[in-house]
């Protein structure tokens, strides 16, 4: 069954629905592209864990009208131990790909970071436009992968300021990929029970030694992914897959 994002507010689970909902232009367009006709039923989610069946009542060139039924909470596609990806800003295409694939792999939030070696730097209007673009990727990847909770997207931040803002009493495990690390990610994860985790990855060229020292002072454990140095867009995906495998969260 097709799976579409329909922003709330929705009625509470278990409440019978008699009112019809008018969809926005973008979602109505998706229905036309997927050739969904009046009377057909498809699945929708509110991005916060609720799902429902939606019956298409009517559709014209710009809008569509649906009626919801069987609203329920469904978080089975969500990772039990939330993972935050703190990613040094990579070039545009790489960043898009990384966000898309990390959503498919279950991250709960993504934090884009300006670092010393970031090639791309965003601020003001450019940052706002890029945030809208990334939000679209988050939604599309959530629809494609069957997720019911859309990951949170933080504003682009400078790495030192972000590190300084972290709560020192936060119990989340903090790990940082580094080719200079003297311990493997595998050994660190095996010593820990599944828990909230923040994964810090540098951009093309990696984090500088100074940045790694700052991260270590903020509680990040430097870990290695093995003998080979991976590209930034590869490292994050491999690391997320490894975390899920080691902690049996797939």
Short mmCIF file of C-alpha atoms in Angstrom, two decimals:
data_model
loop_
_atom_site.label_atom_id
_atom_site.label_comp_id
_atom_site.label_asym_id
_atom_site.label_seq_id
_atom_site.Cartn_x
_atom_site.Cartn_y
_atom_site.Cartn_z
CA UNK A 1 0.00 0.00 0.00
CA UNK A 2 1.25 3.52 -0.86
CA UNK A 3 2.60 5.45 2.12
CA UNK A 4 2.30 9.26 2.21
CA UNK A 5 3.10 12.02 4.70
CA UNK A 6 0.01 13.94 5.80
CA UNK A 7 0.84 16.63 8.40
CA UNK A 8 -1.43 16.90 11.42
CA UNK A 9 -3.07 17.78 13.62
CA UNK A 10 -4.98 14.52 13.51
CA UNK A 11 -7.72 13.23 15.84
CA UNK A 12 -6.52 10.92 18.60
CA UNK A 13 -6.14 7.19 17.88
CA UNK A 14 -9.41 5.27 18.19
CA UNK A 15 -11.60 8.28 17.39
CA UNK A 16 -14.11 7.72 14.57
CA UNK A 17 -13.62 10.21 11.75
CA UNK A 18 -16.50 11.77 9.88
CA UNK A 19 -14.87 15.00 8.69
CA UNK A 20 -13.03 15.11 5.39
CA UNK A 21 -9.51 16.53 5.02
CA UNK A 22 -8.30 18.65 2.12
CA UNK A 23 -4.77 17.77 1.03
CA UNK A 24 -2.18 20.30 -0.02
CA UNK A 25 -1.17 20.73 -3.65
CA UNK A 26 2.02 18.68 -3.32
CA UNK A 27 0.36 15.59 -1.87
CA UNK A 28 -2.54 15.85 -4.32
CA UNK A 29 0.05 15.86 -7.11
CA UNK A 30 1.66 12.71 -5.68
CA UNK A 31 -1.70 10.94 -5.77
CA UNK A 32 -2.20 11.88 -9.42
CA UNK A 33 1.30 10.70 -10.32
CA UNK A 34 0.65 7.38 -8.57
CA UNK A 35 -2.69 7.13 -10.43
CA UNK A 36 -4.74 6.75 -7.25
CA UNK A 37 -8.43 7.13 -8.10
CA UNK A 38 -11.49 8.13 -6.08
CA UNK A 39 -12.58 5.34 -3.77
CA UNK A 40 -9.07 3.89 -3.41
CA UNK A 41 -7.41 3.58 0.00
CA UNK A 42 -3.79 4.35 0.83
CA UNK A 43 -1.76 4.75 4.02
CA UNK A 44 -0.77 8.09 5.54
CA UNK A 45 1.37 9.06 8.52
CA UNK A 46 1.66 12.31 10.47
CA UNK A 47 5.44 12.25 10.91
CA UNK A 48 5.11 11.82 14.69
CA UNK A 49 4.19 8.13 14.90
CA UNK A 50 0.52 8.04 13.89
CA UNK A 51 -0.69 6.13 10.85
CA UNK A 52 -4.11 5.83 9.23
CA UNK A 53 -5.91 4.57 6.17
CA UNK A 54 -7.04 7.35 3.85
CA UNK A 55 -9.82 6.93 1.31
CA UNK A 56 -9.69 9.33 -1.63
CA UNK A 57 -13.11 10.99 -1.79
CA UNK A 58 -12.53 13.47 -4.62
CA UNK A 59 -9.70 15.09 -6.57
CA UNK A 60 -9.36 17.93 -9.05
CA UNK A 61 -6.36 19.51 -10.78
CA UNK A 62 -5.07 21.19 -7.63
CA UNK A 63 -6.44 19.53 -4.51
CA UNK A 64 -7.71 16.24 -3.17
CA UNK A 65 -10.13 15.31 -0.39
CA UNK A 66 -9.69 12.24 1.82
CA UNK A 67 -11.40 10.62 4.79
CA UNK A 68 -9.24 8.97 7.47
CA UNK A 69 -9.98 5.73 9.32
CA UNK A 70 -8.21 3.35 11.71
CA UNK A 71 -5.89 5.96 13.21
CA UNK A 72 -3.30 4.26 15.40
CA UNK A 73 0.18 4.74 16.80
CA UNK A 74 2.80 2.74 14.93
CA UNK A 75 6.51 3.12 15.68
CA UNK A 76 7.68 -0.34 14.66
CA UNK A 77 9.97 1.13 11.97
CA UNK A 78 11.73 3.40 14.48
CA UNK A 79 15.05 2.54 16.09
CA UNK A 80 14.66 1.75 19.79
CA UNK A 81 17.90 3.53 20.65
CA UNK A 82 17.80 6.94 18.89
CA UNK A 83 20.79 7.93 16.78
CA UNK A 84 21.76 11.52 16.03
CA UNK A 85 24.01 12.11 13.03
CA UNK A 86 26.23 15.19 13.45
CA UNK A 87 27.67 15.59 9.97
CA UNK A 88 30.37 17.98 8.81
CA UNK A 89 29.01 19.80 5.76
CA UNK A 90 29.89 17.93 2.59
CA UNK A 91 29.32 19.07 -0.98
CA UNK A 92 25.68 19.45 -1.99
CA UNK A 93 25.06 16.13 -3.77
CA UNK A 94 26.93 14.13 -1.14
CA UNK A 95 25.02 15.79 1.70
CA UNK A 96 21.69 15.09 -0.01
CA UNK A 97 22.60 11.44 -0.54
CA UNK A 98 23.87 11.04 3.01
CA UNK A 99 20.71 12.49 4.55
CA UNK A 100 18.48 10.31 2.38
CA UNK A 101 20.30 7.07 3.18
CA UNK A 102 20.67 7.84 6.88
CA UNK A 103 16.89 8.31 7.11
CA UNK A 104 16.45 4.89 5.51
CA UNK A 105 18.82 3.54 8.16
CA UNK A 106 16.75 4.96 11.01
CA UNK A 107 18.42 8.10 12.35
CA UNK A 108 16.29 10.21 14.67
CA UNK A 109 17.93 13.56 13.92
CA UNK A 110 20.61 15.15 11.75
CA UNK A 111 22.80 18.13 12.63
CA UNK A 112 24.71 19.77 9.73
CA UNK A 113 27.96 21.32 10.93
CA UNK A 114 30.38 23.88 9.54
CA UNK A 115 33.91 22.68 10.20
CA UNK A 116 37.40 23.91 9.32
CA UNK A 117 37.53 21.76 6.19
CA UNK A 118 33.93 22.15 5.05
CA UNK A 119 33.88 23.05 1.35
CA UNK A 120 30.28 24.26 1.49
CA UNK A 121 29.23 27.03 3.89
CA UNK A 122 25.67 28.18 4.30
CA UNK A 123 24.17 31.15 6.07
CA UNK A 124 21.16 33.44 5.86
CA UNK A 125 18.89 32.86 2.86
CA UNK A 126 21.04 30.07 1.42
CA UNK A 127 20.82 28.14 4.68
CA UNK A 128 17.05 28.60 4.82
CA UNK A 129 16.59 27.37 1.24
CA UNK A 130 18.83 24.38 1.87
CA UNK A 131 16.89 23.51 5.03
CA UNK A 132 13.65 23.41 3.01
CA UNK A 133 15.38 21.20 0.45
CA UNK A 134 16.63 18.81 3.13
CA UNK A 135 13.21 18.69 4.80
CA UNK A 136 11.85 17.46 1.46
CA UNK A 137 14.48 14.73 1.39
CA UNK A 138 13.60 13.70 4.95
CA UNK A 139 9.93 13.39 4.02
CA UNK A 140 10.55 11.53 0.74
CA UNK A 141 12.97 9.08 2.37
CA UNK A 142 10.54 8.47 5.23
CA UNK A 143 7.75 7.75 2.75
CA UNK A 144 9.93 5.42 0.72
CA UNK A 145 11.23 3.47 3.73
CA UNK A 146 7.90 3.15 5.50
CA UNK A 147 8.86 5.23 8.52
CA UNK A 148 6.18 6.93 10.59
CA UNK A 149 8.37 9.47 12.41
CA UNK A 150 10.23 12.03 10.32
CA UNK A 151 13.72 12.71 11.70
CA UNK A 152 14.41 16.17 13.09
CA UNK A 153 16.65 18.55 11.18
CA UNK A 154 18.73 21.02 13.21
CA UNK A 155 19.90 24.36 11.80
CA UNK A 156 23.40 24.47 10.32
CA UNK A 157 25.82 25.22 13.15
CA UNK A 158 29.52 25.83 13.69
CA UNK A 159 31.19 22.80 15.24
CA UNK A 160 32.85 24.59 18.21
CA UNK A 161 29.60 26.34 19.18
CA UNK A 162 27.63 23.11 18.89
CA UNK A 163 30.15 21.23 21.04
CA UNK A 164 30.00 23.98 23.65
CA UNK A 165 26.18 23.77 23.74
CA UNK A 166 26.06 20.05 24.57
CA UNK A 167 24.79 19.08 27.99
CA UNK A 168 27.68 17.56 29.96
CA UNK A 169 25.18 15.47 31.95
CA UNK A 170 23.58 13.94 28.86
CA UNK A 171 23.94 10.16 29.10
CA UNK A 172 24.00 9.54 25.32
CA UNK A 173 27.03 7.71 23.99
CA UNK A 174 29.15 10.05 21.85
CA UNK A 175 31.47 8.62 19.22
CA UNK A 176 33.53 10.32 16.53
CA UNK A 177 34.97 8.69 13.42
CA UNK A 178 38.69 9.38 13.15
CA UNK A 179 41.53 7.77 11.16
CA UNK A 180 43.79 8.69 14.11
CA UNK A 181 41.76 6.67 16.63
CA UNK A 182 43.50 3.83 18.45
CA UNK A 183 40.36 1.78 19.08
CA UNK A 184 37.79 0.29 16.71
CA UNK A 185 34.14 1.28 16.73
CA UNK A 186 33.29 -2.42 17.01
CA UNK A 187 35.07 -2.77 20.36
CA UNK A 188 33.48 0.40 21.79
CA UNK A 189 29.95 -0.59 20.79
CA UNK A 190 30.35 -4.14 22.11
CA UNK A 191 31.27 -2.75 25.53
CA UNK A 192 28.07 -0.68 25.64
CA UNK A 193 24.43 -1.67 25.85
CA UNK A 194 22.12 -0.16 23.21
CA UNK A 195 21.45 3.46 24.13
CA UNK A 196 20.96 6.92 22.66
CA UNK A 197 23.98 7.71 20.50
CA UNK A 198 25.45 10.75 18.76
CA UNK A 199 27.71 10.02 15.80
CA UNK A 200 30.11 12.80 14.73
CA UNK A 201 31.62 12.65 11.23
CA UNK A 202 33.82 15.18 9.50
CA UNK A 203 33.42 16.52 5.94
CA UNK A 204 35.68 15.78 2.98
CA UNK A 205 39.16 15.87 4.50
CA UNK A 206 37.86 14.93 7.92
CA UNK A 207 38.04 16.85 11.17
CA UNK A 208 41.23 18.71 12.04
CA UNK A 209 43.32 17.61 15.02
CA UNK A 210 42.16 20.72 16.89
CA UNK A 211 38.51 19.88 16.23
CA UNK A 212 39.01 16.31 17.38
CA UNK A 213 40.55 17.58 20.62
CA UNK A 214 37.54 19.84 21.17
CA UNK A 215 35.20 16.92 20.52
CA UNK A 216 37.06 14.70 22.95
CA UNK A 217 36.75 17.35 25.65
CA UNK A 218 32.99 17.31 24.95
CA UNK A 219 32.88 13.57 25.64
CA UNK A 220 33.30 12.10 22.16
CA UNK A 221 35.22 8.83 21.86
CA UNK A 222 37.38 8.67 18.72
CA UNK A 223 36.88 5.37 16.87
CA UNK A 224 38.23 3.83 13.71
CA UNK A 225 36.27 2.06 10.97
CA UNK A 226 39.22 -0.13 9.99
CA UNK A 227 42.39 0.02 7.90
CA UNK A 228 40.88 1.96 4.99
CA UNK A 229 39.85 5.62 4.99
CA UNK A 230 36.27 6.00 3.78
CA UNK A 231 34.75 9.00 2.06
CA UNK A 232 32.53 11.06 4.33
CA UNK A 233 29.32 9.99 2.54
CA UNK A 234 30.37 6.34 2.81
CA UNK A 235 31.60 6.47 6.41
CA UNK A 236 28.27 7.57 7.87
CA UNK A 237 26.25 4.90 6.12
CA UNK A 238 28.72 2.14 7.01
CA UNK A 239 28.82 3.32 10.62
CA UNK A 240 25.03 3.37 10.94
CA UNK A 241 24.75 -0.10 9.46
CA UNK A 242 27.45 -1.36 11.85
CA UNK A 243 25.70 0.17 14.88
CA UNK A 244 22.43 -1.53 13.98
CA UNK A 245 24.17 -4.84 13.37
CA UNK A 246 26.23 -4.84 16.58
CA UNK A 247 23.27 -3.75 18.71
CA UNK A 248 20.80 -5.97 16.81
CA UNK A 249 18.55 -3.05 15.86
CA UNK A 250 17.79 -3.81 12.22
#
